[in-house]
Amino acid sequence: MVAQQQGKFTVGDYLAERLAQVGVRHHFVVPGDYNLILLDKLQAHPELKEVGCANELNCSLAAEGYARANGISACVVTYSVGALSAFNGTGSAYAENLPLVLISGSPNTNDPSQYHILHHTLGHPDYTYQYEMAKKITCCAVAIPRAIDAPRLIDRALRAAILARKPCYIEIPTNLAGATCVRPGPISAITDPVTSDKNALEAAAKCAAEYLDGKLKPVILVGPKAGRAGSEKELIEFAEAMGCAVALQPAAKGMFPEDHKQFVGIFWGQVSSDAADAMVHWADAMICVGAVFNDYSTVGWTAVPNIPLMTVDMDHVTFPGAHFSRVRMCEFLSHLATQVTFNDSTMIEYKRLKPDPPHVHTAEREEPLSRKEISRQVQEMLTDKTSLFVDTGDSWFNGIQLKLPPGAKFEIEMQWGHIGWSIPAAFGYALRHPDRHTIVLVGDGSFQVTAQEVSQMVRFKVPITIMLINNRGYTIEVEIHDGSYNKIKNWDYAMLVEAFNSTDGHAKGLLANTAGELADAIKVAESHKEGPTLIECTIDQDDCSKELITWGHYVAAANARPPRNMSVQE
Ligand code: DPX
Ligand code: MG
């Protein structure tokens, strides 16, 4: 703030100060003439570090990943040509419940009233369209009309994003970023959490305790919103008070410790791990904590639990026959932990059902590389310091099957499912967590979407290990519905990432065709700290997990349901 205190304080300074106060330390940017003054202001803030991205899609996805690590992030782009690309990562943040602040420069405030046609726009003088579009993919969108409105609108958007765990949108005209502005008031006005309504909390916990008392076989099902609500600690507290089985949805992997004695695996219908499905289907009560039932998590609607559900969401609790608003998940779980009766019947049953650990075959060094051997070697890489990103494709299934050691983190983007997400998202995440070893499992098709962002890993010397599984195409799509469109042009991936080095970079690109080559490459990656290492793992085109095949069949069937309510003429 020193530099800013000496000169005039501007709208850009206000935004910078607020971003720093809510905990942003890196902001992701692509410059354009509508946002340059704003970028100068953000750059001038001593607590913000500017991180340039190769394009706005990657910029928004890097911010999405940063929000996973940091709780909140900022992505700054130019009008339309930039923002419309950044809408994609903003959509991801919405779907994945992450507070991402999308900030866009916009036309000079004098232009709309003069009916001026401007560059980077649709070519007609109504410049409200981007703001209108942003409203649909954020929990709060504001367009600043005058400098005097900036504090109120910026504060409103930030508070909404923090409370809802959703993205917000702030549009700042190019001639307002440098306009004089008042200084911000106390940050607690924005960051103070909303607590539960005391009466609703009491009533919900009482209702839950009574409901559970009447049940013989309760199971807890954890979904991705449990982690987003920051309730991991309270979840353990509650689970231990209950003593019952805890299954996780695939997108919640890592949100409850896998070495905990009550962990019974990933519930994913037919492709569940560790007999989690047997437990879920045996239960007579299901406490769904932050669960999301979509077509993917229910395996094409074949695995929707068929008993009434008790739903604990981020800010409300619903039972068969009762609903309680303004009950925060964390508070509810820790309060309920003091009210419930211990019932470990599902754990007694699980001990009888728990499958023995599978025998894992170790390939000979010269054996051609297989999917199973990659998984075996990746499993050995995992430590308490690992953060594992798995991209859409067979990497989801391979990642879900791995056993996470205590402390290891797992990131998946299962609601939005944007191929290529993992490369920029892991980059954003790793900037915030330099102490962790970020590993990415990504397919060849996914990598081709966002490959440029590896060059930022080179530029910022981020030592991410990218395991690129090259099966020469879109295999998940092959399993859902095959066609020539699922073939892609092969690249020399190892050589490509070294091209990003130019004269000053330190990326390593390695190729593994055999089990031994992969083991050697992993050793190199683990000791390489000056930049990213990409290991291209080549496998046969048909070598995919049986879980992917099974899941693909059911999802294909769900996609192919004929239209209902057709008129008789049709
Ligand atoms: C598509 C998917 O190579 O993984 O293991 O070979 O399937 P697998 P790849 O990365 O291919 C991914 C491909 C094309 N999905 O199989 S999952 C549709 C799709 C999407 N996101 C975007 N476009 C298309 N999920 C941005
Ligand atoms: Mg592929």
PDB file of C-alpha atoms and ligand atoms in Angstrom, residues 88 296 391-395 416-420 442-447 449 469 471-478 486 488 548, ligand 1:
ATOM      1  CA  ASN A  88     -15.570 -21.557 -19.751  1.00  0.00           C
ATOM      2  CA  TYR A 296     -22.032 -39.436 -14.395  1.00  0.00           C
ATOM      3  CA  ASP A 391      -8.394 -35.151 -16.204  1.00  0.00           C
ATOM      4  CA  THR A 392     -11.552 -36.304 -17.967  1.00  0.00           C
ATOM      5  CA  GLY A 393     -11.049 -39.630 -19.734  1.00  0.00           C
ATOM      6  CA  ASP A 394      -9.703 -42.937 -18.494  1.00  0.00           C
ATOM      7  CA  SER A 395      -7.524 -40.880 -16.145  1.00  0.00           C
ATOM      8  CA  TRP A 416     -17.957 -29.582 -15.596  1.00  0.00           C
ATOM      9  CA  GLY A 417     -15.719 -32.236 -17.188  1.00  0.00           C
ATOM     10  CA  HIS A 418     -13.685 -30.002 -19.513  1.00  0.00           C
ATOM     11  CA  ILE A 419     -10.947 -31.994 -21.208  1.00  0.00           C
ATOM     12  CA  GLY A 420      -7.582 -30.288 -20.741  1.00  0.00           C
ATOM     13  CA  VAL A 442      -4.018 -36.637 -18.465  1.00  0.00           C
ATOM     14  CA  GLY A 443      -4.945 -38.225 -21.787  1.00  0.00           C
ATOM     15  CA  ASP A 444      -3.515 -37.248 -25.170  1.00  0.00           C
ATOM     16  CA  GLY A 445      -6.795 -35.708 -26.347  1.00  0.00           C
ATOM     17  CA  SER A 446      -7.174 -33.617 -23.208  1.00  0.00           C
ATOM     18  CA  PHE A 447      -3.580 -32.422 -23.342  1.00  0.00           C
ATOM     19  CA  VAL A 449      -6.706 -28.640 -25.645  1.00  0.00           C
ATOM     20  CA  ILE A 469      -1.316 -41.347 -21.305  1.00  0.00           C
ATOM     21  CA  ASN A 471      -3.717 -44.105 -26.315  1.00  0.00           C
ATOM     22  CA  ARG A 472      -4.011 -42.304 -29.641  1.00  0.00           C
ATOM     23  CA  GLY A 473      -7.489 -40.867 -29.316  1.00  0.00           C
ATOM     24  CA  TYR A 474     -10.615 -40.110 -27.327  1.00  0.00           C
ATOM     25  CA  THR A 475     -11.013 -43.518 -25.721  1.00  0.00           C
ATOM     26  CA  ILE A 476     -13.780 -42.578 -23.296  1.00  0.00           C
ATOM     27  CA  GLU A 477     -15.828 -41.404 -26.271  1.00  0.00           C
ATOM     28  CA  VAL A 478     -15.050 -44.655 -28.074  1.00  0.00           C
ATOM     29  CA  ASN A 486     -12.561 -40.167 -31.878  1.00  0.00           C
ATOM     30  CA  ILE A 488      -6.755 -37.571 -33.226  1.00  0.00           C
ATOM     31  CA  LEU A 548     -14.513 -47.096 -18.095  1.00  0.00           C
TER      32      LEU A 548
HETATM   33  C1  DPX B   1     -13.922 -36.005 -24.786  1.00  0.00           C
HETATM   34  C2  DPX B   1     -13.127 -36.922 -24.094  1.00  0.00           C
HETATM   35  O1  DPX B   1      -7.261 -38.785 -24.814  1.00  0.00           O
HETATM   36  O2  DPX B   1      -8.588 -39.419 -22.745  1.00  0.00           O
HETATM   37  O3  DPX B   1      -8.633 -41.671 -21.823  1.00  0.00           O
HETATM   38  O4  DPX B   1      -8.376 -41.385 -24.267  1.00  0.00           O
HETATM   39  O5  DPX B   1     -10.540 -40.890 -23.184  1.00  0.00           O
HETATM   40  P1  DPX B   1      -9.051 -40.921 -23.020  1.00  0.00           P
HETATM   41  P2  DPX B   1      -8.218 -38.287 -23.812  1.00  0.00           P
HETATM   42  O6  DPX B   1      -7.809 -37.128 -23.035  1.00  0.00           O
HETATM   43  O7  DPX B   1      -9.574 -37.974 -24.549  1.00  0.00           O
HETATM   44  C3  DPX B   1     -10.644 -37.328 -23.913  1.00  0.00           C
HETATM   45  C4  DPX B   1     -11.932 -37.634 -24.665  1.00  0.00           C
HETATM   46  C5  DPX B   1     -13.611 -35.640 -26.205  1.00  0.00           C
HETATM   47  N1  DPX B   1     -15.033 -35.434 -24.193  1.00  0.00           N
HETATM   48  O8  DPX B   1     -12.131 -39.024 -24.624  1.00  0.00           O
HETATM   49  S1  DPX B   1     -13.510 -37.316 -22.472  1.00  0.00           S
HETATM   50  C6  DPX B   1     -15.934 -34.425 -24.741  1.00  0.00           C
HETATM   51  C7  DPX B   1     -15.442 -33.041 -24.470  1.00  0.00           C
HETATM   52  C8  DPX B   1     -15.142 -32.596 -23.151  1.00  0.00           C
HETATM   53  N2  DPX B   1     -14.632 -31.340 -22.968  1.00  0.00           N
HETATM   54  C9  DPX B   1     -14.477 -30.520 -23.998  1.00  0.00           C
HETATM   55  N3  DPX B   1     -14.757 -30.902 -25.253  1.00  0.00           N
HETATM   56  C10 DPX B   1     -15.234 -32.151 -25.501  1.00  0.00           C
HETATM   57  N4  DPX B   1     -15.307 -33.392 -22.090  1.00  0.00           N
HETATM   58  C11 DPX B   1     -13.901 -29.160 -23.752  1.00  0.00           C
END
